[in-house]
């Protein structure tokens, strides 16, 4: 990720990410990467490289307003009974799932573009504390195993 699409005073524009660590490579699944590359090639057949400023284009020229995508996602989530969901919630969900599956904090922090793992730790500390409680239970099972039933 090397730039952000932000909206200020009703107008959208590309800008530099907030921090140096926010500029990063974001690994993508191979299938998605192939589809994105194909889409880029399609766009380059119709537009100059300067015009290809976004992956999500309206009318082939103008990037989609981030608010429009949030609005669409919100309607979709409400229909599915999920309540209010924003694009930022997808980022939080990814981080939560990654940490709950044992992805190291440093890796999650890097992928999120946080300036340091401390920021990630402060946001997701509750997950790690829940995990620690689970480790205590596992230790108890190791120290005091339940008697095995004899056949």
Short mmCIF file of N, CA and C in Angstrom, two decimals:
data_model
loop_
_atom_site.label_atom_id
_atom_site.label_comp_id
_atom_site.label_asym_id
_atom_site.label_seq_id
_atom_site.Cartn_x
_atom_site.Cartn_y
_atom_site.Cartn_z
N UNK A 1 0.85 -1.16 0.00
CA UNK A 1 0.00 0.00 0.00
C UNK A 1 0.90 1.23 0.00
N UNK A 2 0.74 2.07 -0.99
CA UNK A 2 1.62 3.23 -1.08
C UNK A 2 0.86 4.55 -1.05
N UNK A 3 -0.46 4.49 -1.12
CA UNK A 3 -1.25 5.72 -1.02
C UNK A 3 -2.65 5.39 -0.54
N UNK A 4 -3.33 6.41 -0.06
CA UNK A 4 -4.68 6.25 0.47
C UNK A 4 -5.64 7.14 -0.30
N UNK A 5 -6.88 6.69 -0.42
CA UNK A 5 -7.93 7.51 -1.02
C UNK A 5 -8.73 8.06 0.15
N UNK A 6 -8.69 9.37 0.32
CA UNK A 6 -9.40 9.99 1.43
C UNK A 6 -10.33 11.08 0.90
N UNK A 7 -11.28 11.39 1.73
CA UNK A 7 -12.26 12.40 1.34
C UNK A 7 -12.21 13.54 2.35
N UNK A 8 -12.05 14.76 1.85
CA UNK A 8 -12.04 15.94 2.71
C UNK A 8 -12.84 17.04 2.03
N UNK A 9 -13.70 17.67 2.80
CA UNK A 9 -14.55 18.75 2.29
C UNK A 9 -15.33 18.32 1.05
N UNK A 10 -15.81 17.08 1.08
CA UNK A 10 -16.64 16.60 -0.02
C UNK A 10 -15.90 16.16 -1.26
N UNK A 11 -14.57 16.26 -1.27
CA UNK A 11 -13.80 15.86 -2.45
C UNK A 11 -12.82 14.76 -2.07
N UNK A 12 -12.70 13.78 -2.96
CA UNK A 12 -11.77 12.69 -2.73
C UNK A 12 -10.44 12.96 -3.40
N UNK A 13 -9.38 12.42 -2.81
CA UNK A 13 -8.05 12.58 -3.39
C UNK A 13 -7.14 11.49 -2.84
N UNK A 14 -6.12 11.16 -3.63
CA UNK A 14 -5.10 10.24 -3.14
C UNK A 14 -4.13 11.03 -2.28
N UNK A 15 -3.65 10.40 -1.21
CA UNK A 15 -2.69 11.05 -0.33
C UNK A 15 -1.69 10.02 0.18
N UNK A 16 -0.64 10.52 0.78
CA UNK A 16 0.35 9.65 1.40
C UNK A 16 -0.28 8.99 2.63
N UNK A 17 0.10 7.74 2.94
CA UNK A 17 -0.37 7.13 4.19
C UNK A 17 0.09 7.95 5.40
N UNK A 18 -0.58 7.76 6.53
CA UNK A 18 -0.33 8.58 7.73
C UNK A 18 1.08 8.45 8.28
N UNK A 19 1.64 7.25 8.24
CA UNK A 19 2.97 7.03 8.82
C UNK A 19 3.85 6.27 7.83
N UNK A 20 5.17 6.34 8.01
CA UNK A 20 6.06 5.57 7.11
C UNK A 20 5.77 4.07 7.12
N UNK A 21 5.38 3.52 8.27
CA UNK A 21 5.10 2.08 8.32
C UNK A 21 3.78 1.73 7.64
N UNK A 22 2.94 2.73 7.40
CA UNK A 22 1.68 2.47 6.70
C UNK A 22 1.94 2.15 5.23
N UNK A 23 3.10 2.59 4.71
CA UNK A 23 3.50 2.20 3.35
C UNK A 23 4.04 0.78 3.46
N UNK A 24 3.35 -0.16 2.84
CA UNK A 24 3.75 -1.56 3.03
C UNK A 24 3.23 -2.42 1.90
N UNK A 25 3.79 -3.61 1.81
CA UNK A 25 3.29 -4.62 0.88
C UNK A 25 2.23 -5.43 1.62
N UNK A 26 1.10 -5.62 0.98
CA UNK A 26 0.02 -6.40 1.57
C UNK A 26 -0.11 -7.69 0.77
N UNK A 27 0.25 -8.83 1.38
CA UNK A 27 0.14 -10.09 0.65
C UNK A 27 -1.31 -10.41 0.32
N UNK A 28 -1.53 -10.87 -0.89
CA UNK A 28 -2.88 -11.21 -1.34
C UNK A 28 -2.91 -12.67 -1.79
N UNK A 29 -4.06 -13.32 -1.64
CA UNK A 29 -4.18 -14.69 -2.17
C UNK A 29 -3.93 -14.68 -3.68
N UNK A 30 -3.30 -15.73 -4.17
CA UNK A 30 -2.91 -15.81 -5.58
C UNK A 30 -4.08 -15.56 -6.53
N UNK A 31 -5.24 -16.17 -6.26
CA UNK A 31 -6.40 -16.00 -7.14
C UNK A 31 -6.84 -14.55 -7.23
N UNK A 32 -6.86 -13.86 -6.10
CA UNK A 32 -7.25 -12.45 -6.09
C UNK A 32 -6.22 -11.61 -6.83
N UNK A 33 -4.95 -11.90 -6.62
CA UNK A 33 -3.89 -11.16 -7.30
C UNK A 33 -4.01 -11.30 -8.81
N UNK A 34 -4.30 -12.51 -9.29
CA UNK A 34 -4.46 -12.72 -10.73
C UNK A 34 -5.64 -11.93 -11.28
N UNK A 35 -6.75 -11.91 -10.53
CA UNK A 35 -7.93 -11.14 -10.98
C UNK A 35 -7.64 -9.64 -10.99
N UNK A 36 -6.92 -9.16 -9.99
CA UNK A 36 -6.58 -7.73 -9.94
C UNK A 36 -5.65 -7.34 -11.09
N UNK A 37 -4.68 -8.21 -11.39
CA UNK A 37 -3.77 -7.93 -12.51
C UNK A 37 -4.54 -7.90 -13.83
N UNK A 38 -5.47 -8.83 -14.01
CA UNK A 38 -6.27 -8.86 -15.23
C UNK A 38 -7.12 -7.60 -15.34
N UNK A 39 -7.68 -7.16 -14.22
CA UNK A 39 -8.48 -5.93 -14.22
C UNK A 39 -7.62 -4.72 -14.59
N UNK A 40 -6.42 -4.68 -14.05
CA UNK A 40 -5.51 -3.57 -14.37
C UNK A 40 -5.19 -3.55 -15.86
N UNK A 41 -4.92 -4.72 -16.44
CA UNK A 41 -4.63 -4.80 -17.88
C UNK A 41 -5.82 -4.32 -18.70
N UNK A 42 -7.04 -4.71 -18.28
CA UNK A 42 -8.26 -4.24 -18.95
C UNK A 42 -8.32 -2.72 -18.94
N UNK A 43 -8.07 -2.14 -17.78
CA UNK A 43 -8.14 -0.69 -17.65
C UNK A 43 -7.07 0.00 -18.49
N UNK A 44 -5.88 -0.58 -18.54
CA UNK A 44 -4.79 0.02 -19.31
C UNK A 44 -5.05 -0.01 -20.81
N UNK A 45 -5.94 -0.91 -21.25
CA UNK A 45 -6.31 -0.92 -22.67
C UNK A 45 -7.16 0.30 -23.01
N UNK A 46 -7.90 0.83 -22.03
CA UNK A 46 -8.80 1.96 -22.27
C UNK A 46 -8.26 3.29 -21.76
N UNK A 47 -7.38 3.23 -20.76
CA UNK A 47 -6.93 4.45 -20.10
C UNK A 47 -5.41 4.55 -20.10
N UNK A 48 -4.93 5.74 -19.89
CA UNK A 48 -3.48 5.92 -19.73
C UNK A 48 -3.11 5.49 -18.31
N UNK A 49 -1.84 5.17 -18.07
CA UNK A 49 -1.44 4.80 -16.71
C UNK A 49 -1.80 5.89 -15.68
N UNK A 50 -1.75 7.14 -16.08
CA UNK A 50 -2.10 8.24 -15.16
C UNK A 50 -3.58 8.19 -14.78
N UNK A 51 -4.41 7.70 -15.67
CA UNK A 51 -5.85 7.65 -15.39
C UNK A 51 -6.23 6.45 -14.53
N UNK A 52 -5.36 5.46 -14.51
CA UNK A 52 -5.65 4.26 -13.71
C UNK A 52 -5.21 4.54 -12.27
N UNK A 53 -6.01 5.36 -11.58
CA UNK A 53 -5.66 5.75 -10.21
C UNK A 53 -6.37 4.92 -9.16
N UNK A 54 -7.21 4.01 -9.56
CA UNK A 54 -7.90 3.18 -8.58
C UNK A 54 -8.37 1.90 -9.21
N UNK A 55 -8.56 0.90 -8.38
CA UNK A 55 -9.07 -0.37 -8.88
C UNK A 55 -10.57 -0.33 -9.06
N UNK A 56 -11.26 0.44 -8.23
CA UNK A 56 -12.71 0.51 -8.29
C UNK A 56 -13.08 1.82 -8.95
N UNK A 57 -13.43 1.76 -10.22
CA UNK A 57 -13.71 2.96 -10.99
C UNK A 57 -15.18 3.05 -11.36
N UNK A 58 -15.73 4.25 -11.34
CA UNK A 58 -17.09 4.52 -11.78
C UNK A 58 -17.00 5.08 -13.18
N UNK A 59 -17.72 4.49 -14.10
CA UNK A 59 -17.68 4.99 -15.47
C UNK A 59 -16.31 4.83 -16.11
N UNK A 60 -15.47 3.95 -15.54
CA UNK A 60 -14.16 3.71 -16.11
C UNK A 60 -13.14 4.79 -15.84
N UNK A 61 -13.51 5.84 -15.09
CA UNK A 61 -12.57 6.95 -14.91
C UNK A 61 -12.42 7.37 -13.45
N UNK A 62 -13.51 7.52 -12.73
CA UNK A 62 -13.48 8.12 -11.40
C UNK A 62 -13.50 7.05 -10.31
N UNK A 63 -12.57 7.11 -9.32
CA UNK A 63 -12.60 6.14 -8.22
C UNK A 63 -13.91 6.22 -7.45
N UNK A 64 -14.35 5.06 -6.98
CA UNK A 64 -15.58 4.98 -6.19
C UNK A 64 -15.36 5.73 -4.87
N UNK A 65 -16.34 6.48 -4.47
CA UNK A 65 -16.30 7.20 -3.20
C UNK A 65 -16.29 6.17 -2.07
N UNK A 66 -15.32 6.23 -1.14
CA UNK A 66 -15.29 5.26 -0.04
C UNK A 66 -16.60 5.23 0.75
N UNK A 67 -17.28 6.37 0.85
CA UNK A 67 -18.56 6.40 1.56
C UNK A 67 -19.61 5.54 0.86
N UNK A 68 -19.55 5.49 -0.48
CA UNK A 68 -20.51 4.68 -1.23
C UNK A 68 -20.30 3.20 -0.92
N UNK A 69 -19.05 2.77 -0.82
CA UNK A 69 -18.77 1.38 -0.50
C UNK A 69 -19.21 1.06 0.92
N UNK A 70 -18.97 1.98 1.86
CA UNK A 70 -19.44 1.79 3.24
C UNK A 70 -20.96 1.66 3.28
N UNK A 71 -21.63 2.50 2.50
CA UNK A 71 -23.10 2.47 2.45
C UNK A 71 -23.59 1.11 1.92
N UNK A 72 -22.97 0.64 0.85
CA UNK A 72 -23.34 -0.65 0.26
C UNK A 72 -23.10 -1.78 1.26
N UNK A 73 -21.94 -1.76 1.91
CA UNK A 73 -21.61 -2.80 2.89
C UNK A 73 -22.59 -2.78 4.06
N UNK A 74 -22.95 -1.59 4.50
CA UNK A 74 -23.89 -1.45 5.61
C UNK A 74 -25.25 -2.06 5.26
N UNK A 75 -25.75 -1.76 4.04
CA UNK A 75 -27.05 -2.32 3.62
C UNK A 75 -26.97 -3.84 3.53
N UNK A 76 -25.90 -4.36 2.97
CA UNK A 76 -25.71 -5.80 2.83
C UNK A 76 -25.68 -6.47 4.21
N UNK A 77 -24.94 -5.88 5.14
CA UNK A 77 -24.83 -6.44 6.49
C UNK A 77 -26.17 -6.41 7.22
N UNK A 78 -26.91 -5.33 7.06
CA UNK A 78 -28.22 -5.24 7.72
C UNK A 78 -29.17 -6.30 7.19
N UNK A 79 -29.14 -6.53 5.87
CA UNK A 79 -29.99 -7.58 5.28
C UNK A 79 -29.61 -8.95 5.81
N UNK A 80 -28.33 -9.13 6.12
CA UNK A 80 -27.86 -10.42 6.63
C UNK A 80 -28.04 -10.53 8.14
N UNK A 81 -28.59 -9.47 8.76
CA UNK A 81 -28.82 -9.50 10.20
C UNK A 81 -27.58 -9.25 11.03
N UNK A 82 -26.57 -8.62 10.46
CA UNK A 82 -25.32 -8.39 11.18
C UNK A 82 -25.25 -7.03 11.85
N UNK A 83 -26.24 -6.19 11.63
CA UNK A 83 -26.19 -4.84 12.19
C UNK A 83 -25.29 -3.95 11.36
N UNK A 84 -24.80 -2.89 11.97
CA UNK A 84 -23.98 -1.91 11.24
C UNK A 84 -22.55 -2.44 11.06
N UNK A 85 -22.09 -2.48 9.82
CA UNK A 85 -20.73 -2.92 9.50
C UNK A 85 -20.10 -1.87 8.59
N UNK A 86 -18.85 -1.50 8.92
CA UNK A 86 -18.11 -0.54 8.09
C UNK A 86 -16.91 -1.26 7.47
N UNK A 87 -16.32 -0.66 6.46
CA UNK A 87 -15.12 -1.25 5.84
C UNK A 87 -14.04 -1.43 6.89
N UNK A 88 -13.89 -0.47 7.79
CA UNK A 88 -12.87 -0.57 8.83
C UNK A 88 -13.10 -1.80 9.72
N UNK A 89 -14.36 -2.21 9.87
CA UNK A 89 -14.66 -3.41 10.66
C UNK A 89 -14.08 -4.66 10.02
N UNK A 90 -13.96 -4.67 8.69
CA UNK A 90 -13.35 -5.82 8.00
C UNK A 90 -11.88 -5.93 8.38
N UNK A 91 -11.21 -4.80 8.49
CA UNK A 91 -9.80 -4.76 8.91
C UNK A 91 -9.68 -5.32 10.33
N UNK A 92 -10.56 -4.87 11.22
CA UNK A 92 -10.55 -5.32 12.61
C UNK A 92 -10.83 -6.82 12.68
N UNK A 93 -11.77 -7.28 11.86
CA UNK A 93 -12.10 -8.71 11.83
C UNK A 93 -10.89 -9.52 11.40
N UNK A 94 -10.19 -9.06 10.36
CA UNK A 94 -9.00 -9.79 9.91
C UNK A 94 -7.99 -9.88 11.04
N UNK A 95 -7.71 -8.78 11.71
CA UNK A 95 -6.72 -8.78 12.79
C UNK A 95 -7.15 -9.71 13.92
N UNK A 96 -8.41 -9.68 14.27
CA UNK A 96 -8.94 -10.53 15.33
C UNK A 96 -8.77 -12.01 14.97
N UNK A 97 -9.15 -12.36 13.74
CA UNK A 97 -9.03 -13.76 13.31
C UNK A 97 -7.57 -14.19 13.24
N UNK A 98 -6.71 -13.32 12.74
CA UNK A 98 -5.29 -13.65 12.63
C UNK A 98 -4.70 -13.91 14.02
N UNK A 99 -4.95 -13.03 14.96
CA UNK A 99 -4.42 -13.21 16.32
C UNK A 99 -5.01 -14.45 16.98
N UNK A 100 -6.30 -14.70 16.78
CA UNK A 100 -6.92 -15.87 17.40
C UNK A 100 -6.40 -17.18 16.81
N UNK A 101 -5.83 -17.12 15.63
CA UNK A 101 -5.26 -18.31 15.00
C UNK A 101 -3.76 -18.42 15.24
N UNK A 102 -3.23 -17.54 16.09
CA UNK A 102 -1.83 -17.65 16.48
C UNK A 102 -0.83 -16.92 15.59
N UNK A 103 -1.30 -16.06 14.69
CA UNK A 103 -0.36 -15.26 13.90
C UNK A 103 0.36 -14.33 14.88
N UNK A 104 1.69 -14.28 14.83
CA UNK A 104 2.43 -13.44 15.78
C UNK A 104 2.00 -11.98 15.74
N UNK A 105 1.98 -11.36 16.90
CA UNK A 105 1.57 -9.96 17.04
C UNK A 105 2.37 -9.06 16.09
N UNK A 106 3.67 -9.31 15.96
CA UNK A 106 4.51 -8.47 15.10
C UNK A 106 4.06 -8.54 13.65
N UNK A 107 3.65 -9.72 13.20
CA UNK A 107 3.20 -9.89 11.81
C UNK A 107 1.87 -9.15 11.61
N UNK A 108 0.95 -9.31 12.54
CA UNK A 108 -0.35 -8.62 12.44
C UNK A 108 -0.12 -7.11 12.42
N UNK A 109 0.74 -6.63 13.30
CA UNK A 109 1.05 -5.20 13.38
C UNK A 109 1.60 -4.68 12.05
N UNK A 110 2.52 -5.43 11.48
CA UNK A 110 3.13 -5.05 10.19
C UNK A 110 2.07 -5.01 9.09
N UNK A 111 1.21 -6.02 9.03
CA UNK A 111 0.18 -6.07 7.99
C UNK A 111 -0.83 -4.93 8.13
N UNK A 112 -1.10 -4.53 9.37
CA UNK A 112 -2.03 -3.43 9.60
C UNK A 112 -1.39 -2.07 9.33
N UNK A 113 -0.05 -2.05 9.26
CA UNK A 113 0.64 -0.78 9.03
C UNK A 113 0.79 0.04 10.29
N UNK A 114 0.69 -0.60 11.45
CA UNK A 114 0.86 0.13 12.70
C UNK A 114 2.33 0.52 12.86
N UNK A 115 2.56 1.65 13.50
CA UNK A 115 3.93 2.15 13.70
C UNK A 115 4.74 1.22 14.59
N UNK A 116 4.07 0.49 15.49
CA UNK A 116 4.78 -0.47 16.35
C UNK A 116 3.79 -1.53 16.83
N UNK A 117 4.32 -2.69 17.24
CA UNK A 117 3.45 -3.73 17.79
C UNK A 117 2.71 -3.27 19.05
N UNK A 118 3.25 -2.26 19.74
CA UNK A 118 2.59 -1.74 20.94
C UNK A 118 1.19 -1.21 20.61
N UNK A 119 1.06 -0.55 19.47
CA UNK A 119 -0.25 -0.04 19.06
C UNK A 119 -1.22 -1.20 18.87
N UNK A 120 -0.76 -2.23 18.18
CA UNK A 120 -1.59 -3.41 17.94
C UNK A 120 -1.96 -4.07 19.26
N UNK A 121 -0.99 -4.18 20.15
CA UNK A 121 -1.23 -4.78 21.46
C UNK A 121 -2.28 -4.00 22.24
N UNK A 122 -2.20 -2.68 22.20
CA UNK A 122 -3.18 -1.86 22.92
C UNK A 122 -4.59 -2.05 22.38
N UNK A 123 -4.72 -2.22 21.07
CA UNK A 123 -6.05 -2.38 20.46
C UNK A 123 -6.61 -3.78 20.70
N UNK A 124 -5.75 -4.80 20.62
CA UNK A 124 -6.21 -6.19 20.66
C UNK A 124 -5.83 -6.92 21.94
N UNK A 125 -5.44 -6.19 22.97
CA UNK A 125 -5.00 -6.80 24.24
C UNK A 125 -6.05 -7.77 24.81
N UNK A 126 -7.32 -7.43 24.69
CA UNK A 126 -8.38 -8.28 25.25
C UNK A 126 -8.34 -9.69 24.66
N UNK A 127 -7.99 -9.80 23.38
CA UNK A 127 -7.91 -11.13 22.76
C UNK A 127 -6.77 -11.94 23.36
N UNK A 128 -5.64 -11.27 23.53
CA UNK A 128 -4.47 -11.97 24.05
C UNK A 128 -4.69 -12.37 25.50
N UNK A 129 -5.42 -11.57 26.27
CA UNK A 129 -5.72 -11.93 27.66
C UNK A 129 -6.64 -13.15 27.72
N UNK A 130 -7.62 -13.22 26.81
CA UNK A 130 -8.49 -14.40 26.75
C UNK A 130 -7.67 -15.64 26.42
N UNK A 131 -6.72 -15.48 25.51
CA UNK A 131 -5.86 -16.59 25.13
C UNK A 131 -5.02 -17.05 26.32
N UNK A 132 -4.50 -16.11 27.09
CA UNK A 132 -3.70 -16.45 28.27
C UNK A 132 -4.51 -17.27 29.27
N UNK A 133 -5.78 -16.90 29.47
CA UNK A 133 -6.62 -17.68 30.39
C UNK A 133 -6.73 -19.13 29.91
N UNK A 134 -6.80 -19.31 28.61
CA UNK A 134 -6.85 -20.66 28.05
C UNK A 134 -5.58 -21.44 28.34
N UNK A 135 -4.44 -20.74 28.34
CA UNK A 135 -3.18 -21.41 28.63
C UNK A 135 -3.13 -21.88 30.08
N UNK A 136 -3.73 -21.14 30.99
CA UNK A 136 -3.76 -21.56 32.39
C UNK A 136 -4.54 -22.86 32.49
N UNK A 137 -5.66 -22.95 31.81
CA UNK A 137 -6.44 -24.19 31.84
C UNK A 137 -5.64 -25.35 31.27
N UNK A 138 -4.92 -25.10 30.17
CA UNK A 138 -4.11 -26.17 29.58
C UNK A 138 -3.04 -26.62 30.56
N UNK A 139 -2.42 -25.70 31.28
CA UNK A 139 -1.40 -26.04 32.26
C UNK A 139 -2.00 -26.90 33.37
N UNK A 140 -3.20 -26.55 33.81
CA UNK A 140 -3.88 -27.36 34.84
C UNK A 140 -4.11 -28.78 34.34
N UNK A 141 -4.50 -28.90 33.09
CA UNK A 141 -4.73 -30.24 32.53
C UNK A 141 -3.43 -31.03 32.47
N UNK A 142 -2.31 -30.34 32.20
CA UNK A 142 -1.02 -31.03 32.17
C UNK A 142 -0.60 -31.48 33.57
N UNK A 143 -0.82 -30.62 34.55
CA UNK A 143 -0.42 -30.95 35.92
C UNK A 143 -1.34 -31.96 36.59
N UNK A 144 -2.63 -31.84 36.29
CA UNK A 144 -3.63 -32.70 36.93
C UNK A 144 -4.51 -33.34 35.87
N UNK A 145 -3.97 -34.30 35.13
CA UNK A 145 -4.77 -34.90 34.07
C UNK A 145 -5.98 -35.64 34.64
N UNK A 146 -7.05 -35.58 33.90
CA UNK A 146 -8.27 -36.28 34.30
C UNK A 146 -8.01 -37.78 34.20
N UNK A 147 -8.54 -38.54 35.16
CA UNK A 147 -8.33 -40.00 35.09
C UNK A 147 -9.00 -40.57 33.84
N UNK A 148 -8.30 -41.52 33.22
CA UNK A 148 -8.84 -42.15 32.01
C UNK A 148 -9.81 -43.25 32.39
N UNK A 149 -10.86 -43.33 31.63
CA UNK A 149 -11.84 -44.41 31.84
C UNK A 149 -11.22 -45.70 31.34
N UNK A 150 -11.39 -46.78 32.11
CA UNK A 150 -10.84 -48.06 31.69
C UNK A 150 -11.92 -48.86 30.98
N UNK A 151 -11.49 -49.51 29.91
CA UNK A 151 -12.44 -50.29 29.10
C UNK A 151 -12.55 -51.69 29.60
#
